[in-house]
XYZ file of C-alpha atoms in Angstrom:
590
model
C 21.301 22.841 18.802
C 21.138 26.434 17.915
C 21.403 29.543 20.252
C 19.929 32.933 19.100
C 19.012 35.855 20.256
C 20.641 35.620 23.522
C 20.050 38.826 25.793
C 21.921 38.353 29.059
C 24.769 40.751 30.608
C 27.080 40.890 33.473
C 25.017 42.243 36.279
C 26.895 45.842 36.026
C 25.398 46.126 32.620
C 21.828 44.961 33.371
C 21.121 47.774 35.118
C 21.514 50.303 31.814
C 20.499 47.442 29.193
C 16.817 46.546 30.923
C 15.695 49.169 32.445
C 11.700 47.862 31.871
C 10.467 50.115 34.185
C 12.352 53.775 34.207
C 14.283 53.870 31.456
C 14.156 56.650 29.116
C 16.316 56.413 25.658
C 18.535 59.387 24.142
C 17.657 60.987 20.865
C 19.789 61.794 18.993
C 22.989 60.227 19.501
C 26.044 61.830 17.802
C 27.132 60.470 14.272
C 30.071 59.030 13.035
C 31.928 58.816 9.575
C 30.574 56.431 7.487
C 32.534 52.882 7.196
C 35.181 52.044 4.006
C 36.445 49.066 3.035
C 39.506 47.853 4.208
C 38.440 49.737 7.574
C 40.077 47.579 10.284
C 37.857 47.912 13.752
C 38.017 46.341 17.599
C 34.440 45.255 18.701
C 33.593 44.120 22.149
C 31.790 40.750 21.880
C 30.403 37.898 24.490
C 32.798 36.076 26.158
C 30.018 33.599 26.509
C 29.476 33.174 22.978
C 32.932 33.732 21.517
C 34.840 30.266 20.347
C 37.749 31.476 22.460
C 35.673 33.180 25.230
C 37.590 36.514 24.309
C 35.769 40.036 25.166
C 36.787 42.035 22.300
C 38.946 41.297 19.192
C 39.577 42.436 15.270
C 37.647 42.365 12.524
C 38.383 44.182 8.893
C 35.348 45.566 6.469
C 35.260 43.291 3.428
C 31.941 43.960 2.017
C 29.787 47.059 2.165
C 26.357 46.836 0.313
C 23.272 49.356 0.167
C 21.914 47.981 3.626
C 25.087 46.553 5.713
C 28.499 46.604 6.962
C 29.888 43.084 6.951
C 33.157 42.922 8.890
C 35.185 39.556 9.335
C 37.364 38.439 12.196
C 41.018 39.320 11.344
C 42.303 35.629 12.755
C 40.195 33.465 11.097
C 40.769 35.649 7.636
C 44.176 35.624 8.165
C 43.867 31.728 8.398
C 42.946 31.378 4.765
C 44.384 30.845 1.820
C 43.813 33.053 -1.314
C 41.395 30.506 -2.362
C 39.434 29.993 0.451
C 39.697 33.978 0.850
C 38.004 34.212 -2.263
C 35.367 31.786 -1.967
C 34.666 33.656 1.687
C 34.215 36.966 -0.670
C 31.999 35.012 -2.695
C 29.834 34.081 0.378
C 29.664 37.043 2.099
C 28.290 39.021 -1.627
C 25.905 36.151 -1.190
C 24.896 37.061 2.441
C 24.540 41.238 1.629
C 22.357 40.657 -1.351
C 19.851 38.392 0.816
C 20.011 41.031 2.775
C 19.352 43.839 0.852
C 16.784 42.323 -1.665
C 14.780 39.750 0.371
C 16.056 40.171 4.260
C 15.419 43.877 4.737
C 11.995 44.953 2.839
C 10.539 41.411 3.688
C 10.897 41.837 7.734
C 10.486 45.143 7.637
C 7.418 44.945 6.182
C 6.236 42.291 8.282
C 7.333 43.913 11.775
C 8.326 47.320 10.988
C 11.821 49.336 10.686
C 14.923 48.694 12.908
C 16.339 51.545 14.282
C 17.726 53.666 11.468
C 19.821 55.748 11.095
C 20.420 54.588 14.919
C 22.997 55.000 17.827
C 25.506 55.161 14.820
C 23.797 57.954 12.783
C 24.290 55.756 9.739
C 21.269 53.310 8.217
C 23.687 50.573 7.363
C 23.862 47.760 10.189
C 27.140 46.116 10.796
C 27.108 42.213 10.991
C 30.289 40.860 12.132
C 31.432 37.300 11.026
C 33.021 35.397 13.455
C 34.143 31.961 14.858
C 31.369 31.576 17.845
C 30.763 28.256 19.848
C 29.943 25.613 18.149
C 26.648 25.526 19.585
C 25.345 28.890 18.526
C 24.279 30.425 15.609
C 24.435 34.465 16.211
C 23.195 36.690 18.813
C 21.935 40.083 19.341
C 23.363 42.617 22.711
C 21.225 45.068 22.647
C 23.895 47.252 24.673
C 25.421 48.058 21.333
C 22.691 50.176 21.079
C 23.908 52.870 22.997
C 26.444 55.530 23.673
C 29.394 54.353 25.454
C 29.343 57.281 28.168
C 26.215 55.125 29.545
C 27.691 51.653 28.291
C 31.408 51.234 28.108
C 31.367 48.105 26.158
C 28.838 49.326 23.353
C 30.438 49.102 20.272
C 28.008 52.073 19.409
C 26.430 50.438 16.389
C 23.130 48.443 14.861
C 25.314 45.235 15.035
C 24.502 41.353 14.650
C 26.728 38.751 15.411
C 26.623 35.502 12.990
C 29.300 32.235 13.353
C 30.903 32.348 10.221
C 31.260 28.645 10.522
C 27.388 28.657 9.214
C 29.287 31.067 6.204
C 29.124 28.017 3.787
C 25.469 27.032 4.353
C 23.255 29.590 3.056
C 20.023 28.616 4.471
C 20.930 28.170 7.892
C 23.415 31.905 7.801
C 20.412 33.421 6.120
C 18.017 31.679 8.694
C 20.271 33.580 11.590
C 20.502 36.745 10.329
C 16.670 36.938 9.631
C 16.153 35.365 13.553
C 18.879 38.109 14.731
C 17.618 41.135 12.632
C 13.932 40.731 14.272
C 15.519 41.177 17.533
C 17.132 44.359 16.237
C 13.150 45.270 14.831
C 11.898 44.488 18.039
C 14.081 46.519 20.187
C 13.096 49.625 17.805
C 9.983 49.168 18.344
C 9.682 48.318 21.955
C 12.152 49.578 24.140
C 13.215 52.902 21.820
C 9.680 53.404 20.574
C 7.706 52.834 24.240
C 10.531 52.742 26.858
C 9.204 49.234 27.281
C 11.176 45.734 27.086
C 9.840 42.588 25.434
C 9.361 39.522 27.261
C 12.096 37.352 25.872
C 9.688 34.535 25.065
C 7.750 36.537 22.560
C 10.808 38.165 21.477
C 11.922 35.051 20.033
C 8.810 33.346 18.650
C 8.905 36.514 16.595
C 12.275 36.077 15.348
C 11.555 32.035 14.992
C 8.246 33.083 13.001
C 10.788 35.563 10.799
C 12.385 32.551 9.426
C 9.255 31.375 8.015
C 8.123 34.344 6.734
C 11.656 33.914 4.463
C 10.618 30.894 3.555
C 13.630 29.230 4.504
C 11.673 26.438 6.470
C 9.955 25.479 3.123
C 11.965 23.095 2.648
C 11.139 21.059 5.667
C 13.700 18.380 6.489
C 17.282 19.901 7.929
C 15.123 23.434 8.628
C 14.800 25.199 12.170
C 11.235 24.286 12.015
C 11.999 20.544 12.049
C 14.847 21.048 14.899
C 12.523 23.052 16.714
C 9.731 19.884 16.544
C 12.160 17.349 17.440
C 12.790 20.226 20.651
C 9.537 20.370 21.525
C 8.936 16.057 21.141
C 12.240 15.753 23.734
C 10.576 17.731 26.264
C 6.962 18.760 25.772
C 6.706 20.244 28.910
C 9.048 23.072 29.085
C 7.578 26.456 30.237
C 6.902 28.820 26.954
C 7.468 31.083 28.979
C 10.354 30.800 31.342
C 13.450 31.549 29.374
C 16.807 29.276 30.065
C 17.799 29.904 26.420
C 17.990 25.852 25.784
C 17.185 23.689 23.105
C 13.436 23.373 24.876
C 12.471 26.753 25.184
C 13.533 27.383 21.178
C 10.726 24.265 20.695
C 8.458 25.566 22.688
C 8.830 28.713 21.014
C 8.884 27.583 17.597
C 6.083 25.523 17.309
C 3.760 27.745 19.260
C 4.268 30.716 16.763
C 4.032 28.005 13.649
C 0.500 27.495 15.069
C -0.847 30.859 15.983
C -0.060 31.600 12.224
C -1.315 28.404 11.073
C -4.892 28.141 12.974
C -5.122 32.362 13.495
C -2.931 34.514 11.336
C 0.757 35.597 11.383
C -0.898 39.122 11.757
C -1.177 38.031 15.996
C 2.557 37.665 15.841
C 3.284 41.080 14.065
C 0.793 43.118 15.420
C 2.079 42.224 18.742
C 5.579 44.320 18.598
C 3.385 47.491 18.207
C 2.454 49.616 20.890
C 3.354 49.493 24.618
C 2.035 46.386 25.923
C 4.525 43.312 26.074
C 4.115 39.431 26.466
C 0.566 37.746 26.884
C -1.160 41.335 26.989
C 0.274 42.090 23.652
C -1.071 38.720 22.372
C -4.485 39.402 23.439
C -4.839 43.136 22.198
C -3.241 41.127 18.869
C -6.358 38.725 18.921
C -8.911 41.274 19.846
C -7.600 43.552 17.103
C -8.123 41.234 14.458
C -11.502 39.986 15.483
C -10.999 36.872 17.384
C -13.068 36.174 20.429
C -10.016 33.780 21.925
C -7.790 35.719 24.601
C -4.546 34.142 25.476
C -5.614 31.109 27.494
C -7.824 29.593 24.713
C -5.369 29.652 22.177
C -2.634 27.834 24.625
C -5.497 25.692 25.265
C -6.100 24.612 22.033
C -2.225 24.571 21.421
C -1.698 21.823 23.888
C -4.600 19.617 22.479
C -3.023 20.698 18.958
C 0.313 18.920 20.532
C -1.484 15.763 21.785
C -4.377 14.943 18.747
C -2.882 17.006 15.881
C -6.118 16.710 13.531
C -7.857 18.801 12.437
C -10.454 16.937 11.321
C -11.772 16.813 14.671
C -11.555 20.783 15.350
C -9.985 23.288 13.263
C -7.659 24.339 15.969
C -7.128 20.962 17.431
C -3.858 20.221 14.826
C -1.084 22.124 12.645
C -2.575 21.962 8.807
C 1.300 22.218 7.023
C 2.176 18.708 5.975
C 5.439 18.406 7.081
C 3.817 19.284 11.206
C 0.552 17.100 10.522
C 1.963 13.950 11.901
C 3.955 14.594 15.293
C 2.290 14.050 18.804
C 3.406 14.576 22.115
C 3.376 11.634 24.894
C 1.071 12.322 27.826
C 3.184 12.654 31.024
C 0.227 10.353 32.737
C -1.792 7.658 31.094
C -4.185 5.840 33.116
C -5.678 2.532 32.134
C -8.699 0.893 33.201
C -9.852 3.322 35.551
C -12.844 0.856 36.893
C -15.479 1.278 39.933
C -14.070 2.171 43.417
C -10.512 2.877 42.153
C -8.796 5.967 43.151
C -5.775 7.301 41.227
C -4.035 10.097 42.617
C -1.338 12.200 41.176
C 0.494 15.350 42.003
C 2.715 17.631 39.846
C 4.781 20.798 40.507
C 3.631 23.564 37.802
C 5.521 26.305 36.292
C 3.294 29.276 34.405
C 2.279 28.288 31.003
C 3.851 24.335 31.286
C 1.754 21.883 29.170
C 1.238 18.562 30.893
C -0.986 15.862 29.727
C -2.816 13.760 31.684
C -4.487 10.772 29.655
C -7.316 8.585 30.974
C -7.308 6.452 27.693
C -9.085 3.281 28.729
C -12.463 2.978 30.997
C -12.161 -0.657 32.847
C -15.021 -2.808 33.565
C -17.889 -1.655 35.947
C -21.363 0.287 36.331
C -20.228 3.584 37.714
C -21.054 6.305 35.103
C -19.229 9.305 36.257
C -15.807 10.539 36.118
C -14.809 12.963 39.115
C -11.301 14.410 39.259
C -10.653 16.541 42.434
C -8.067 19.361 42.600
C -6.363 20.409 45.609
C -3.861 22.832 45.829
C -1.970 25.089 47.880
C -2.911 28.177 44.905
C -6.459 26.276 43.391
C -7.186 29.483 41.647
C -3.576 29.483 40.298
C -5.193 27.058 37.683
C -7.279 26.619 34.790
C -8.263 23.348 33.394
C -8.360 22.108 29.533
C -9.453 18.952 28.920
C -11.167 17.030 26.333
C -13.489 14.051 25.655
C -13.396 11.623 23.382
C -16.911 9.897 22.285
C -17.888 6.634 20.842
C -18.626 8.145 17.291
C -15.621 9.124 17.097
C -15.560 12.973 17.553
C -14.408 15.154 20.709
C -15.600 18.232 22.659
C -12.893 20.435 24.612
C -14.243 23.321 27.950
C -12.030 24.604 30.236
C -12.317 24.008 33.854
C -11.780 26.905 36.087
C -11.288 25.391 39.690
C -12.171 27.056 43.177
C -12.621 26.355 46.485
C -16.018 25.949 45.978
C -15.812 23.799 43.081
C -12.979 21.760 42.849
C -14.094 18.856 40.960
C -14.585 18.190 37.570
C -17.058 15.930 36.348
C -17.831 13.825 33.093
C -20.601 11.700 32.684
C -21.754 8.919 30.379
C -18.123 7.312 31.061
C -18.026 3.525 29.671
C -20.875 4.410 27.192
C -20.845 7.507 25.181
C -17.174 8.940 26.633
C -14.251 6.473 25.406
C -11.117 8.877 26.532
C -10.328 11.677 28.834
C -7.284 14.039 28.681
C -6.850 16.856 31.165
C -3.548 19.586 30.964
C -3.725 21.767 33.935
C -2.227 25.410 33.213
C -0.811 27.630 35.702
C -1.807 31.327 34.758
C -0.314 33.306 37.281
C 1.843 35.502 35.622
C 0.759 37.480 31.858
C 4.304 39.543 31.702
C 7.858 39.779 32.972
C 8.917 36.022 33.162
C 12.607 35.099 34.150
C 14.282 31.948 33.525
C 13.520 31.194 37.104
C 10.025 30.792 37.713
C 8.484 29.676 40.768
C 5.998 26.427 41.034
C 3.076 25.890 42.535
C 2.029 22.133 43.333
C -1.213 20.574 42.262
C -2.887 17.046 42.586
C -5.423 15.491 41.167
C -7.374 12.574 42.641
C -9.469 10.562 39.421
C -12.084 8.193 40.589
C -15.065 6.662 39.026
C -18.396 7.294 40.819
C -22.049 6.221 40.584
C -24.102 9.109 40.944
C -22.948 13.107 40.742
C -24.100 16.529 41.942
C -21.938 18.290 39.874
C -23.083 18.541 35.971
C -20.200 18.120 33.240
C -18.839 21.240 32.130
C -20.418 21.779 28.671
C -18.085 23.080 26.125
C -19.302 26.433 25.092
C -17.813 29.583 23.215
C -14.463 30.770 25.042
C -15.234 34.433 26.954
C -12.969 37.249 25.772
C -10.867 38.593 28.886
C -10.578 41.852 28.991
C -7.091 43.444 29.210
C -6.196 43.886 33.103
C -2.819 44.553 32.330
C -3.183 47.503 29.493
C -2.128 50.812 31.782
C -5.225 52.454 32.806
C -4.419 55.945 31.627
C -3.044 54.811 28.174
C 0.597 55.056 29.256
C 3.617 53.247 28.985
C 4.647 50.997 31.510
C 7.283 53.475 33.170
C 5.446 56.503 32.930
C 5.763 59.130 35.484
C 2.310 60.670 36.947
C 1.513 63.288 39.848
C -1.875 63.809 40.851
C -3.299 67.357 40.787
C -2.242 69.300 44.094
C -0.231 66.539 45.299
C 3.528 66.487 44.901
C 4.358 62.430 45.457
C 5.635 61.514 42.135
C 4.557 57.396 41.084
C 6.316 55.480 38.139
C 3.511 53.076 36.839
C 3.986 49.509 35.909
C 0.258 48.057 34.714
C -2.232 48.718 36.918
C 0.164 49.222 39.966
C 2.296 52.768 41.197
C 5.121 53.031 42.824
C 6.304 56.522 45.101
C 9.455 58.013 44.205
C 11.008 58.993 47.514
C 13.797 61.058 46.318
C 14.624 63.234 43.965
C 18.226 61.289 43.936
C 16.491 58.345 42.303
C 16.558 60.521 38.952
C 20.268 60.418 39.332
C 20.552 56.700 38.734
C 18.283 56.862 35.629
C 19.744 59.229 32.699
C 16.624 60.609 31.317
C 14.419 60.679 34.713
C 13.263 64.373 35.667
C 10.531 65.830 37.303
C 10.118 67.497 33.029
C 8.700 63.909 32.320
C 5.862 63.914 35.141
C 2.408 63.761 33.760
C 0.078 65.727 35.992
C -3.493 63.410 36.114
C -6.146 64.222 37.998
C -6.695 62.934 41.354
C -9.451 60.046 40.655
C -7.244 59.209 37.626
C -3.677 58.618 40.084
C -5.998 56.614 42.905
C -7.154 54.114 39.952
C -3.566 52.239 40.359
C -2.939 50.382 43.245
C 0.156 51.444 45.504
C 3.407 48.811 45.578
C 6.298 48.692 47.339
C 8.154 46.071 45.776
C 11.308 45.773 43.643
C 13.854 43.927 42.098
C 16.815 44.523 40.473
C 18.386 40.069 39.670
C 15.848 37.500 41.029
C 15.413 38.625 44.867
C 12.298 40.906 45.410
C 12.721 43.297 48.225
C 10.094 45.599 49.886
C 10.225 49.254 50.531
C 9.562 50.001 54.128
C 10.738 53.066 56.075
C 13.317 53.749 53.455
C 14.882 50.573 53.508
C 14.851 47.575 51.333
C 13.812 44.375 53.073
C 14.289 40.714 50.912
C 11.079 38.360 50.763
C 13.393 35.570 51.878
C 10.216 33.733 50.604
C 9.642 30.523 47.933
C 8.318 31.342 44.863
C 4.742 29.252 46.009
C 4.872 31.435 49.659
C 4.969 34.559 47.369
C 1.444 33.163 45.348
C -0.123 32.153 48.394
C -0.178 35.437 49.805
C -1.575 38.690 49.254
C 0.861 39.671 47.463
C 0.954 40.353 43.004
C 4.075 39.129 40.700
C 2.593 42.478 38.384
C 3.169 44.716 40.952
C 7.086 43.946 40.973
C 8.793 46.873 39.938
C 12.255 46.621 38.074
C 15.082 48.969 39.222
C 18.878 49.367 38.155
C 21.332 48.402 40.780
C 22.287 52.125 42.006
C 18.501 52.759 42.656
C 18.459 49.541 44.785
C 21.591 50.184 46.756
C 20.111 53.710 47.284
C 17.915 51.279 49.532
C 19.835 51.123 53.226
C 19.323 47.029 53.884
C 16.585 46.076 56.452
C 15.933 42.712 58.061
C 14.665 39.880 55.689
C 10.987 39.051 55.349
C 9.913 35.356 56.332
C 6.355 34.907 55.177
């Protein structure tokens, strides 16, 4: 398979790359004289990605064009012949007008401008050909981005990095530089732009989407699109949100944003790298913007019955209208037959956020019992909504959503064995809206089916979806980041949401390049008490809380950490000097 857009760093890096919560960005950088041909360069590169795991290495300028640099690794170039050398030229001329004429102006238009003139001072980006593993494509670092006095290893430049073992195949090196050139969109717009970074998720249906929008998965068979559909048929059930980086998550990916264009509009996906707001949030102001009454949860709703039915003739959203995506179907991860009188069938599933799992009652067995309960326990109930639809005798269906408490924890269908042929449930977790890792916690659920006679609960009758408002747009209109005081106090709070955190030093704008007390927004005091106070942080995957001065680990599981009073939103990012600031206090155990 095909890696892309790849964003992760050696932990001493992190710090100055992500900084989602404090960082501010430096404008302007100093310039530098423009690139000639010929020009011989060292770049730092991924040892992670590089065919010979090397940090850094050489790479001469062989074709400049109006809109990019295209440099080629001196080894590989030096293993050609004058033929070959030639037909490389060739290629490259290729790449730089698809660039320029179609690349360029088409994304641009669709998403917005990358940075430009940039960290570099000059508008040209640089893409550098060379030989990467054989199981990647081209990535993105976005530390190239900046100055090297606050990142050693930046090469200083608006840089992508394509396998030139692709070279030869225009439609898939064209399909990677239009993937790799939204990232470099996206990071303009999000974490220059707003001091805010993009969920990775949605960072990369974007650039997945941007490969349609080129039309280069027109032609269907040997196109992302179809790898990313035989992804998502291998394992249906991936998070879309956790990130690993694996041939799932690019399915998951791929095929949601084919559908939000498909059954919404490919406006959701570009209107969501504007303004501050990042993952599901984004996707809802999207929605609302355009004048859909769907939030978030309906349209993954309808996206995993999409998955399992695919046809539209039974709903307009139920199924993916392009003809070459009209025909695949997930397999339920449970199908129960001949669910009869007195039977109980009980099942129980561990449950990442956003995970699609199917659960198919597909055949009613013999007997008089009319209802279908199924009963939801769960350490989190409220962790969970519920999607499900019905199947009837005439041949149509009807889809609701469940929401399960601990006062109603049962779902109930009636007119089973008559009118209702077929039942298929997908419980969603919906815990977290923003800053997913590739390490998300699980919370457990089961779900005990039986057939009964009689029922005091009344089927759920599907009905227009509610619009959610926005919880997680900051209250104030600020970026996530922003620095407040309220008037006559002086406690300084950096805001992430609807939560504030205290800054309890003046050293903490030490570790943080553009931090000063010059970027505190005085509010007033009713407006500073509308965000709730946090204490937690993070800087990898632990979360610590701030007590006393010191930083105490939740030595906690991911589930411990739902069940408890405690919010995954109010989890505060922080570089690694900030958290060693910390003194270290004893562990917390529940």
């Amino acid at each position: 398979y095909i890696i892309m857009g790849m964003k992760k760093y050696p932990k001493k890096l992190r710090a100055v790359i992500w900084m989602a919560v404090f960082l501010f960005f430096l404008l302007p950088f100093s310039s530098v004289s423009a690139d000639v041909l010929g020009q011989n360069e060292t770049f730092f590169v991924n040892s992670k990605f590089d065919d010979q795991s090397e940090t850094s290495l050489s790479a001469t300028l062989r074709q400049i064009s109006d809109l990019s640099h295209i440099y080629i690794e001196d080894g590989y170039w030096n293993g050609l012949n004058s033929n070959a050398r030639n037909q490389l030229i060739s290629q490259i001329v290729d790449l730089s007008n698809e660039f320029d004429d179609r690349i360029h102006p088409i994304l641009t238009e669709a998403f917005g401008s990358e940075p430009n003139p940039g960290v570099d001072g000059d508008p040209k980006i640089t893409i550098l050909l060379a030989p990467l593993k054989s199981n990647i494509g081209g990535y993105f670092d976005t530390s190239n981005q900046y100055p090297k006095r606050l990142v050693p290893q930046s090469n200083e430049r608006e840089m992508i990095y394509l396998n030139i073992s692709s070279l030869s195949d225009s439609q898939k090196i064209n399909s990677f530089l239009a993937h790799e050139f939204q990232h470099l969109i996206s990071f303009n717009h999000k974490e220059l732009s707003q001091n805010v970074a993009e969920d990775v998720w949605l960072n990369e249906v974007r650039s997945e989407y941007a490969v349609t929008i080129m039309g280069y998965n027109d032609e269907f068979v040997g196109s992302h699109l179809e790898m990313r559909m035989n992804a998502l048929l291998r394992d249906p059930s991936d998070s879309l949100t956790e990130w690993k980086n694996e041939a799932a998550d690019y399915g998951q990916i791929g095929l949601f944003g084919e559908y939000i264009a498909d059954r919404y509009s490919p406006d959701i996906l570009t209107e969501s790298i504007k303004g501050p707001l990042v993952g599901i949030p984004s996707i809802n102001q999207a929605l609302a913007q355009k004048g859909f009454s769907e939030n978030f949860e309906d349209v993954y709703s309808n996206w995993l019955i999409a998955n399992v039915i695919n046809d539209i003739s039974l709903g307009d959203k139920f199924g993916f209208s392009r003809d070459d995506l009209d025909r695949f179907k997930v397999t339920p991860n449970n199908i129960f037959l001949n669910v009869s009188d007195g039977g109980n069938i009980s099942t129980t599933d561990n449950f990442k956020d956003w995970q699609g799992k199917w659960y198919d009652i597909v055949q009613f067995g013999a007997g008089n019992n009319r209802f279908l309960e199924i009963e939801f326990t769960s350490p989190s109930l409220t962790s969970f909504y519920i999607p499900y639809v019905i199947f009837n005798s005439d041949g149509t269906v009807r889809s609701a959503i469940f929401k399960p408490g601990p006062q109603t924890d049962t779902l109930t269908v009636g007119d089973i064995g008559s009118e209702v042929t077929r039942v298929i449930f997908m419980p969603v977790k919906k815990d977290r809206l923003k800053g997913f890792t590739a390490e998300e916690s699980t919370v457990s659920l089961t779900s005990n089916i039986k057939r009964v006679a009689s029922s005091t609960n009344e089927m759920a009758v599907p009905k227009e979806p509610e619009v959610m408002p926005d919880i997680q747009a900051p209250i104030l209109n600020l970026p996530d980041g922003s620095l407040i005081r309220a008037e006559g106090d002086t406690k300084v709070y950096v805001i992430n949401g609807s939560w504030r955190r205290h800054i309890p030093s003046p050293r903490v704008f030490d570790f943080y390049p553009h931090l000063g007390f010059d970027k505190v927004k005085v509010v007033s005091r009713a407006e500073a008490d509308q965000y709730q106070d946090s204490n937690l942080i993070r800087f990898d995957e632990r979360v610590y809380s701030l007590e006393s001065g010191q930083r105490r680990w939740l030595n906690i599981s991911g589930e411990q950490f739902s069940a408890s009073s405690r919010a995954w939103d109010a989890v505060f990012r922080v570089n690694e000097l900030e958290l060693n600031f910390y003194p270290v206090g004893s562990n917390i155990t529940q």
